[in-house]
PDB file of C-alpha atoms in Angstrom:
ATOM      1  CA  MET A  30      52.775  -6.890-100.032  1.00  0.00           C
ATOM      2  CA  THR A  31      56.283  -5.440 -99.941  1.00  0.00           C
ATOM      3  CA  LYS A  32      59.552  -7.124-100.834  1.00  0.00           C
ATOM      4  CA  PHE A  33      62.377  -6.949 -98.302  1.00  0.00           C
ATOM      5  CA  LEU A  34      66.069  -7.753 -98.640  1.00  0.00           C
ATOM      6  CA  ILE A  35      67.591  -9.505 -95.639  1.00  0.00           C
ATOM      7  CA  SER A  36      71.370  -9.824 -95.929  1.00  0.00           C
ATOM      8  CA  PHE A  37      74.723 -10.015 -94.209  1.00  0.00           C
ATOM      9  CA  PRO A  38      78.343  -9.610 -95.326  1.00  0.00           C
ATOM     10  CA  ALA A  39      80.472 -12.750 -95.218  1.00  0.00           C
ATOM     11  CA  ASN A  40      82.804 -11.369 -92.537  1.00  0.00           C
ATOM     12  CA  ALA A  41      79.868 -10.839 -90.145  1.00  0.00           C
ATOM     13  CA  MET A  42      79.536 -14.573 -89.711  1.00  0.00           C
ATOM     14  CA  GLN A  43      82.052 -15.514 -87.018  1.00  0.00           C
ATOM     15  CA  VAL A  44      81.336 -19.217 -86.699  1.00  0.00           C
ATOM     16  CA  ALA A  45      83.773 -21.984 -85.832  1.00  0.00           C
ATOM     17  CA  ASP A  46      84.375 -24.493 -88.633  1.00  0.00           C
ATOM     18  CA  GLU A  47      82.845 -27.287 -86.595  1.00  0.00           C
ATOM     19  CA  ASP A  48      79.614 -25.268 -86.213  1.00  0.00           C
ATOM     20  CA  MET A  49      79.167 -24.352 -89.898  1.00  0.00           C
ATOM     21  CA  ALA A  50      77.103 -27.442 -90.747  1.00  0.00           C
ATOM     22  CA  ALA A  51      74.654 -26.653 -87.939  1.00  0.00           C
ATOM     23  CA  VAL A  52      74.454 -22.999 -88.991  1.00  0.00           C
ATOM     24  CA  GLY A  53      73.833 -24.034 -92.601  1.00  0.00           C
ATOM     25  CA  GLU A  54      71.054 -26.395 -91.592  1.00  0.00           C
ATOM     26  CA  ALA A  55      69.468 -23.819 -89.260  1.00  0.00           C
ATOM     27  CA  SER A  56      69.446 -21.152 -91.971  1.00  0.00           C
ATOM     28  CA  ARG A  57      68.059 -23.582 -94.570  1.00  0.00           C
ATOM     29  CA  GLU A  58      65.295 -24.504 -92.104  1.00  0.00           C
ATOM     30  CA  VAL A  59      64.259 -20.837 -91.812  1.00  0.00           C
ATOM     31  CA  ILE A  60      64.221 -20.612 -95.616  1.00  0.00           C
ATOM     32  CA  ARG A  61      62.115 -23.796 -95.813  1.00  0.00           C
ATOM     33  CA  GLN A  62      59.674 -22.218 -93.348  1.00  0.00           C
ATOM     34  CA  ALA A  63      59.567 -18.999 -95.407  1.00  0.00           C
ATOM     35  CA  LYS A  64      58.788 -21.083 -98.505  1.00  0.00           C
ATOM     36  CA  ALA A  65      56.067 -22.987 -96.643  1.00  0.00           C
ATOM     37  CA  ALA A  66      54.589 -19.661 -95.485  1.00  0.00           C
ATOM     38  CA  GLY A  67      54.542 -18.433 -99.085  1.00  0.00           C
ATOM     39  CA  VAL A  68      56.749 -15.385 -98.413  1.00  0.00           C
ATOM     40  CA  TYR A  69      60.023 -16.545-100.030  1.00  0.00           C
ATOM     41  CA  VAL A  70      60.944 -14.835-103.315  1.00  0.00           C
ATOM     42  CA  PHE A  71      64.580 -15.861-103.804  1.00  0.00           C
ATOM     43  CA  GLY A  72      67.926 -15.912-102.057  1.00  0.00           C
ATOM     44  CA  GLY A  73      71.461 -17.169-102.092  1.00  0.00           C
ATOM     45  CA  GLY A  74      75.013 -16.070-101.616  1.00  0.00           C
ATOM     46  CA  LEU A  75      77.239 -13.984-103.825  1.00  0.00           C
ATOM     47  CA  ASN A  76      80.086 -16.024-105.323  1.00  0.00           C
ATOM     48  CA  SER A  77      83.261 -14.302-104.117  1.00  0.00           C
ATOM     49  CA  GLU A  78      85.380 -16.559-106.356  1.00  0.00           C
ATOM     50  CA  VAL A  79      84.054 -14.815-109.488  1.00  0.00           C
ATOM     51  CA  ALA A  80      85.126 -11.190-109.927  1.00  0.00           C
ATOM     52  CA  SER A  81      82.527  -8.557-110.709  1.00  0.00           C
ATOM     53  CA  VAL A  82      82.666  -6.611-113.955  1.00  0.00           C
ATOM     54  CA  MET A  83      81.374  -3.182-114.829  1.00  0.00           C
ATOM     55  CA  VAL A  84      79.145  -3.278-117.931  1.00  0.00           C
ATOM     56  CA  ALA A  85      78.635  -0.066-119.926  1.00  0.00           C
ATOM     57  CA  ALA A  86      75.618   0.857-122.048  1.00  0.00           C
ATOM     58  CA  ASP A  87      77.491  -0.272-125.170  1.00  0.00           C
ATOM     59  CA  GLY A  88      78.185  -3.685-123.627  1.00  0.00           C
ATOM     60  CA  ALA A  89      81.854  -2.990-122.906  1.00  0.00           C
ATOM     61  CA  CYS A  90      83.116  -4.733-119.746  1.00  0.00           C
ATOM     62  CA  THR A  91      85.870  -3.642-117.398  1.00  0.00           C
ATOM     63  CA  SER A  92      87.293  -5.388-114.353  1.00  0.00           C
ATOM     64  CA  GLU A  93      86.052  -3.005-111.712  1.00  0.00           C
ATOM     65  CA  ALA A  94      83.219  -2.292-109.307  1.00  0.00           C
ATOM     66  CA  TYR A  95      81.639   0.757-107.767  1.00  0.00           C
ATOM     67  CA  PRO A  96      83.817   1.797-104.795  1.00  0.00           C
ATOM     68  CA  GLN A  97      80.987   1.331-102.280  1.00  0.00           C
ATOM     69  CA  THR A  98      80.335  -2.257-103.444  1.00  0.00           C
ATOM     70  CA  ARG A  99      83.874  -3.611-103.894  1.00  0.00           C
ATOM     71  CA  GLU A 100      83.452  -5.846-100.877  1.00  0.00           C
ATOM     72  CA  LEU A 101      79.862  -6.881-101.549  1.00  0.00           C
ATOM     73  CA  ASP A 102      79.629 -10.515-100.512  1.00  0.00           C
ATOM     74  CA  GLY A 103      77.724 -12.757 -98.177  1.00  0.00           C
ATOM     75  CA  GLY A 104      74.239 -14.175 -98.110  1.00  0.00           C
ATOM     76  CA  PHE A 105      70.828 -12.723 -98.745  1.00  0.00           C
ATOM     77  CA  CYS A 106      67.191 -13.505 -99.284  1.00  0.00           C
ATOM     78  CA  VAL A 107      64.223 -11.566-100.563  1.00  0.00           C
ATOM     79  CA  LEU A 108      60.894 -12.108 -98.819  1.00  0.00           C
ATOM     80  CA  GLU A 109      57.510 -10.644 -99.729  1.00  0.00           C
ATOM     81  CA  LEU A 110      55.760  -9.637 -96.537  1.00  0.00           C
ATOM     82  CA  PRO A 111      52.765  -7.620 -95.373  1.00  0.00           C
ATOM     83  CA  SER A 112      54.693  -5.250 -93.072  1.00  0.00           C
ATOM     84  CA  ARG A 113      58.054  -4.060 -91.792  1.00  0.00           C
ATOM     85  CA  GLU A 114      57.256  -5.749 -88.492  1.00  0.00           C
ATOM     86  CA  ALA A 115      56.890  -9.086 -90.288  1.00  0.00           C
ATOM     87  CA  ALA A 116      60.209  -8.436 -92.042  1.00  0.00           C
ATOM     88  CA  ILE A 117      61.894  -7.742 -88.701  1.00  0.00           C
ATOM     89  CA  HIS A 118      60.479 -11.015 -87.381  1.00  0.00           C
ATOM     90  CA  TRP A 119      61.947 -13.024 -90.309  1.00  0.00           C
ATOM     91  CA  ALA A 120      65.257 -11.128 -90.123  1.00  0.00           C
ATOM     92  CA  SER A 121      65.560 -11.990 -86.437  1.00  0.00           C
ATOM     93  CA  ARG A 122      64.937 -15.659 -87.231  1.00  0.00           C
ATOM     94  CA  LEU A 123      67.690 -15.564 -89.846  1.00  0.00           C
ATOM     95  CA  ALA A 124      70.001 -13.725 -87.440  1.00  0.00           C
ATOM     96  CA  ALA A 125      69.529 -16.472 -84.879  1.00  0.00           C
ATOM     97  CA  ALA A 126      70.092 -19.200 -87.476  1.00  0.00           C
ATOM     98  CA  CYS A 127      73.166 -17.548 -89.038  1.00  0.00           C
ATOM     99  CA  ARG A 128      74.503 -16.364 -85.678  1.00  0.00           C
ATOM    100  CA  CYS A 129      75.039 -12.842 -86.991  1.00  0.00           C
ATOM    101  CA  ARG A 130      73.039  -9.660 -87.383  1.00  0.00           C
ATOM    102  CA  GLN A 131      71.068  -9.198 -90.588  1.00  0.00           C
ATOM    103  CA  GLU A 132      70.605  -5.994 -92.543  1.00  0.00           C
ATOM    104  CA  LEU A 133      67.010  -5.283 -93.531  1.00  0.00           C
ATOM    105  CA  ARG A 134      66.113  -3.125 -96.537  1.00  0.00           C
ATOM    106  CA  GLU A 135      62.802  -2.461 -98.208  1.00  0.00           C
ATOM    107  CA  PHE A 136      62.459  -2.513-101.980  1.00  0.00           C
ATOM    108  CA  TYR A 137      60.815   0.456-103.617  1.00  0.00           C
ATOM    109  CA  HIS A 138      57.529  -0.640-105.173  1.00  0.00           C
ATOM    110  CA  ASP A 139      57.343  -0.256-108.927  1.00  0.00           C
ATOM    111  CA  PRO A 140      54.027  -1.568-110.294  1.00  0.00           C
ATOM    112  CA  GLU A 141      55.724  -2.580-113.555  1.00  0.00           C
ATOM    113  CA  SER A 142      58.470  -4.699-112.022  1.00  0.00           C
TER     114      SER A 142
END
């Protein structure tokens, strides 16, 4: 089984305020179904109200981020699935629920992690 990251940036979700409750419920229903199917690993949303910090090997922290991830936000989930086709299926279900396209990435398998 392979783990897949399904995610979207916050600005991809163009939903009217009055529709947000329905979108939230629809996306939670897909997650409930993934849990029932035994493929859910974890998920959530990145808290944009808390700034990221860069942590060095010596533990020193600075208020910065890698340039390519400065605007990393939005929602994500990790599912463990038997194939890329299965991952595409779940990503399409989340895209329909969230009303925005989802980015699909495959985790590299490390037998010790």
